[in-house]
Amino acid sequence: MGKAGKALKQVLETHSISQNKLAVTMETGRPNVHRWVNEMTDPVADTLLEIRNALKKINPAAAEEFIRLYLGDADNDE
């Protein structure tokens, strides 16, 4: 557990995006974002897309970085 949370935490810190800002943009509760960032729960696949879309509205560079960090070196995982 936690790859998405680690990526999300890093992106929020790097781009100075608050958990609340992301939650409001996603139209979800801040406790959900808190649980992801602190690796208490992992977002499901559909939610990863919602996170990416919300980050894209706030800061497109943050959305790109989130996906890059989350996917990492997917080609090297084989």
N, C-alpha and C. Protein backbone atom coordinates (compact mmCIF):
# COMPACT_ATOMS: atom_id res chain seq x y z
N MET A 1 0.85 -1.18 0.00
CA MET A 1 0.00 0.00 0.00
C MET A 1 0.89 1.24 0.00
N GLY A 2 0.41 2.29 -0.64
CA GLY A 2 1.05 3.57 -0.47
C GLY A 2 1.71 4.23 -1.67
N LYS A 3 1.87 3.53 -2.79
CA LYS A 3 2.55 4.17 -3.92
C LYS A 3 1.82 5.43 -4.37
N ALA A 4 0.51 5.35 -4.46
CA ALA A 4 -0.27 6.52 -4.87
C ALA A 4 -0.18 7.61 -3.79
N GLY A 5 -0.24 7.20 -2.53
CA GLY A 5 -0.16 8.16 -1.44
C GLY A 5 1.15 8.89 -1.40
N LYS A 6 2.25 8.17 -1.60
CA LYS A 6 3.57 8.79 -1.62
C LYS A 6 3.67 9.79 -2.76
N ALA A 7 3.20 9.38 -3.93
CA ALA A 7 3.24 10.27 -5.09
C ALA A 7 2.39 11.51 -4.85
N LEU A 8 1.20 11.30 -4.30
CA LEU A 8 0.29 12.42 -4.04
C LEU A 8 0.88 13.38 -3.01
N LYS A 9 1.42 12.84 -1.94
CA LYS A 9 2.02 13.67 -0.89
C LYS A 9 3.14 14.53 -1.47
N GLN A 10 4.01 13.93 -2.27
CA GLN A 10 5.12 14.66 -2.85
C GLN A 10 4.62 15.77 -3.78
N VAL A 11 3.63 15.46 -4.60
CA VAL A 11 3.10 16.45 -5.54
C VAL A 11 2.43 17.62 -4.80
N LEU A 12 1.64 17.31 -3.77
CA LEU A 12 0.98 18.37 -3.02
C LEU A 12 2.01 19.28 -2.36
N GLU A 13 3.05 18.70 -1.79
CA GLU A 13 4.10 19.51 -1.14
C GLU A 13 4.88 20.32 -2.17
N THR A 14 5.29 19.68 -3.25
CA THR A 14 6.10 20.35 -4.27
C THR A 14 5.38 21.53 -4.89
N HIS A 15 4.08 21.37 -5.12
CA HIS A 15 3.31 22.40 -5.82
C HIS A 15 2.46 23.25 -4.87
N SER A 16 2.70 23.10 -3.58
CA SER A 16 1.99 23.89 -2.55
C SER A 16 0.48 23.83 -2.73
N ILE A 17 -0.02 22.62 -2.89
CA ILE A 17 -1.46 22.40 -3.01
C ILE A 17 -1.93 21.78 -1.70
N SER A 18 -2.93 22.37 -1.09
CA SER A 18 -3.43 21.84 0.18
C SER A 18 -4.32 20.62 -0.08
N GLN A 19 -4.40 19.77 0.94
CA GLN A 19 -5.30 18.63 0.85
C GLN A 19 -6.74 19.12 0.67
N ASN A 20 -7.06 20.22 1.34
CA ASN A 20 -8.42 20.76 1.24
C ASN A 20 -8.71 21.24 -0.18
N LYS A 21 -7.75 21.90 -0.81
CA LYS A 21 -7.94 22.39 -2.18
C LYS A 21 -8.21 21.22 -3.12
N LEU A 22 -7.44 20.15 -2.96
CA LEU A 22 -7.65 18.98 -3.80
C LEU A 22 -9.02 18.36 -3.53
N ALA A 23 -9.38 18.26 -2.25
CA ALA A 23 -10.68 17.67 -1.89
C ALA A 23 -11.84 18.47 -2.47
N VAL A 24 -11.76 19.79 -2.37
CA VAL A 24 -12.83 20.65 -2.90
C VAL A 24 -12.92 20.49 -4.41
N THR A 25 -11.78 20.48 -5.07
CA THR A 25 -11.76 20.34 -6.53
C THR A 25 -12.32 18.99 -6.96
N MET A 26 -12.04 17.95 -6.17
CA MET A 26 -12.54 16.62 -6.47
C MET A 26 -13.99 16.41 -6.03
N GLU A 27 -14.48 17.36 -5.24
CA GLU A 27 -15.81 17.24 -4.64
C GLU A 27 -15.90 15.99 -3.75
N THR A 28 -14.87 15.84 -2.92
CA THR A 28 -14.84 14.75 -1.94
C THR A 28 -14.46 15.36 -0.59
N GLY A 29 -14.52 14.56 0.44
CA GLY A 29 -14.17 15.05 1.76
C GLY A 29 -12.66 15.09 1.97
N ARG A 30 -12.22 16.09 2.73
CA ARG A 30 -10.78 16.19 3.01
C ARG A 30 -10.26 14.95 3.74
N PRO A 31 -11.07 14.29 4.60
CA PRO A 31 -10.55 13.08 5.24
C PRO A 31 -10.13 12.00 4.23
N ASN A 32 -10.80 11.92 3.09
CA ASN A 32 -10.39 10.96 2.06
C ASN A 32 -8.98 11.27 1.56
N VAL A 33 -8.74 12.54 1.25
CA VAL A 33 -7.42 12.94 0.77
C VAL A 33 -6.38 12.68 1.86
N HIS A 34 -6.72 12.99 3.10
CA HIS A 34 -5.81 12.76 4.23
C HIS A 34 -5.42 11.28 4.31
N ARG A 35 -6.39 10.40 4.17
CA ARG A 35 -6.12 8.96 4.24
C ARG A 35 -5.20 8.49 3.10
N TRP A 36 -5.38 9.06 1.91
CA TRP A 36 -4.51 8.69 0.79
C TRP A 36 -3.09 9.18 1.03
N VAL A 37 -2.97 10.47 1.39
CA VAL A 37 -1.66 11.09 1.57
C VAL A 37 -0.87 10.40 2.69
N ASN A 38 -1.57 9.98 3.74
CA ASN A 38 -0.90 9.34 4.87
C ASN A 38 -0.89 7.82 4.76
N GLU A 39 -1.19 7.32 3.56
CA GLU A 39 -1.09 5.91 3.22
C GLU A 39 -1.92 5.00 4.12
N MET A 40 -3.05 5.53 4.58
CA MET A 40 -3.98 4.71 5.37
C MET A 40 -4.83 3.84 4.46
N THR A 41 -5.18 4.40 3.30
CA THR A 41 -5.92 3.67 2.27
C THR A 41 -5.36 4.06 0.91
N ASP A 42 -5.53 3.18 -0.04
CA ASP A 42 -5.13 3.48 -1.42
C ASP A 42 -6.37 3.86 -2.21
N PRO A 43 -6.26 4.89 -3.05
CA PRO A 43 -7.39 5.20 -3.93
C PRO A 43 -7.55 4.11 -4.98
N VAL A 44 -8.81 3.84 -5.34
CA VAL A 44 -9.07 2.85 -6.40
C VAL A 44 -8.75 3.47 -7.75
N ALA A 45 -8.72 2.66 -8.78
CA ALA A 45 -8.31 3.12 -10.12
C ALA A 45 -9.11 4.32 -10.60
N ASP A 46 -10.43 4.28 -10.46
CA ASP A 46 -11.25 5.41 -10.91
C ASP A 46 -10.88 6.68 -10.15
N THR A 47 -10.56 6.53 -8.88
CA THR A 47 -10.21 7.69 -8.06
C THR A 47 -8.86 8.26 -8.48
N LEU A 48 -7.95 7.41 -8.92
CA LEU A 48 -6.66 7.92 -9.42
C LEU A 48 -6.88 8.86 -10.59
N LEU A 49 -7.82 8.50 -11.46
CA LEU A 49 -8.13 9.38 -12.59
C LEU A 49 -8.77 10.68 -12.11
N GLU A 50 -9.62 10.59 -11.08
CA GLU A 50 -10.23 11.80 -10.52
C GLU A 50 -9.17 12.70 -9.89
N ILE A 51 -8.20 12.09 -9.21
CA ILE A 51 -7.10 12.87 -8.62
C ILE A 51 -6.33 13.57 -9.72
N ARG A 52 -6.01 12.82 -10.76
CA ARG A 52 -5.27 13.42 -11.87
C ARG A 52 -6.05 14.57 -12.51
N ASN A 53 -7.34 14.37 -12.73
CA ASN A 53 -8.16 15.41 -13.34
C ASN A 53 -8.26 16.65 -12.45
N ALA A 54 -8.40 16.43 -11.15
CA ALA A 54 -8.48 17.57 -10.22
C ALA A 54 -7.15 18.32 -10.19
N LEU A 55 -6.05 17.58 -10.15
CA LEU A 55 -4.73 18.22 -10.15
C LEU A 55 -4.54 19.00 -11.45
N LYS A 56 -5.04 18.47 -12.55
CA LYS A 56 -4.92 19.14 -13.85
C LYS A 56 -5.63 20.49 -13.83
N LYS A 57 -6.79 20.56 -13.13
CA LYS A 57 -7.52 21.82 -13.01
C LYS A 57 -6.74 22.82 -12.14
N ILE A 58 -6.09 22.32 -11.10
CA ILE A 58 -5.36 23.19 -10.18
C ILE A 58 -4.02 23.60 -10.77
N ASN A 59 -3.28 22.62 -11.29
CA ASN A 59 -1.95 22.86 -11.83
C ASN A 59 -1.59 21.69 -12.75
N PRO A 60 -1.62 21.89 -14.06
CA PRO A 60 -1.35 20.80 -14.99
C PRO A 60 -0.01 20.11 -14.76
N ALA A 61 1.00 20.85 -14.34
CA ALA A 61 2.31 20.25 -14.08
C ALA A 61 2.23 19.27 -12.92
N ALA A 62 1.42 19.58 -11.94
CA ALA A 62 1.24 18.69 -10.78
C ALA A 62 0.59 17.39 -11.22
N ALA A 63 -0.37 17.46 -12.12
CA ALA A 63 -1.03 16.25 -12.62
C ALA A 63 -0.05 15.37 -13.36
N GLU A 64 0.78 15.96 -14.19
CA GLU A 64 1.79 15.20 -14.94
C GLU A 64 2.78 14.55 -13.99
N GLU A 65 3.21 15.30 -12.97
CA GLU A 65 4.17 14.76 -12.01
C GLU A 65 3.55 13.61 -11.20
N PHE A 66 2.28 13.76 -10.83
CA PHE A 66 1.61 12.69 -10.08
C PHE A 66 1.61 11.39 -10.88
N ILE A 67 1.23 11.46 -12.13
CA ILE A 67 1.19 10.26 -12.96
C ILE A 67 2.59 9.70 -13.15
N ARG A 68 3.57 10.57 -13.37
CA ARG A 68 4.95 10.10 -13.55
C ARG A 68 5.45 9.40 -12.29
N LEU A 69 5.20 10.00 -11.13
CA LEU A 69 5.65 9.39 -9.88
C LEU A 69 4.90 8.10 -9.59
N TYR A 70 3.61 8.09 -9.87
CA TYR A 70 2.80 6.90 -9.59
C TYR A 70 3.20 5.74 -10.50
N LEU A 71 3.34 6.00 -11.77
CA LEU A 71 3.69 4.94 -12.69
C LEU A 71 5.16 4.58 -12.61
N GLY A 72 5.99 5.56 -12.26
CA GLY A 72 7.41 5.31 -12.13
C GLY A 72 7.98 4.75 -13.42
N ASP A 73 8.87 3.82 -13.26
CA ASP A 73 9.45 3.15 -14.41
C ASP A 73 8.68 1.88 -14.67
N ALA A 74 7.46 2.03 -15.14
CA ALA A 74 6.58 0.88 -15.38
C ALA A 74 7.23 -0.13 -16.32
N ASP A 75 8.03 0.34 -17.27
CA ASP A 75 8.67 -0.57 -18.21
C ASP A 75 9.72 -1.44 -17.53
N ASN A 76 10.26 -0.97 -16.42
CA ASN A 76 11.31 -1.72 -15.71
C ASN A 76 10.78 -2.66 -14.65
N ASP A 77 9.46 -2.69 -14.45
CA ASP A 77 8.88 -3.54 -13.42
C ASP A 77 8.74 -4.99 -13.84
N GLU A 78 9.00 -5.28 -15.09
CA GLU A 78 8.80 -6.65 -15.58
C GLU A 78 9.86 -7.60 -15.09
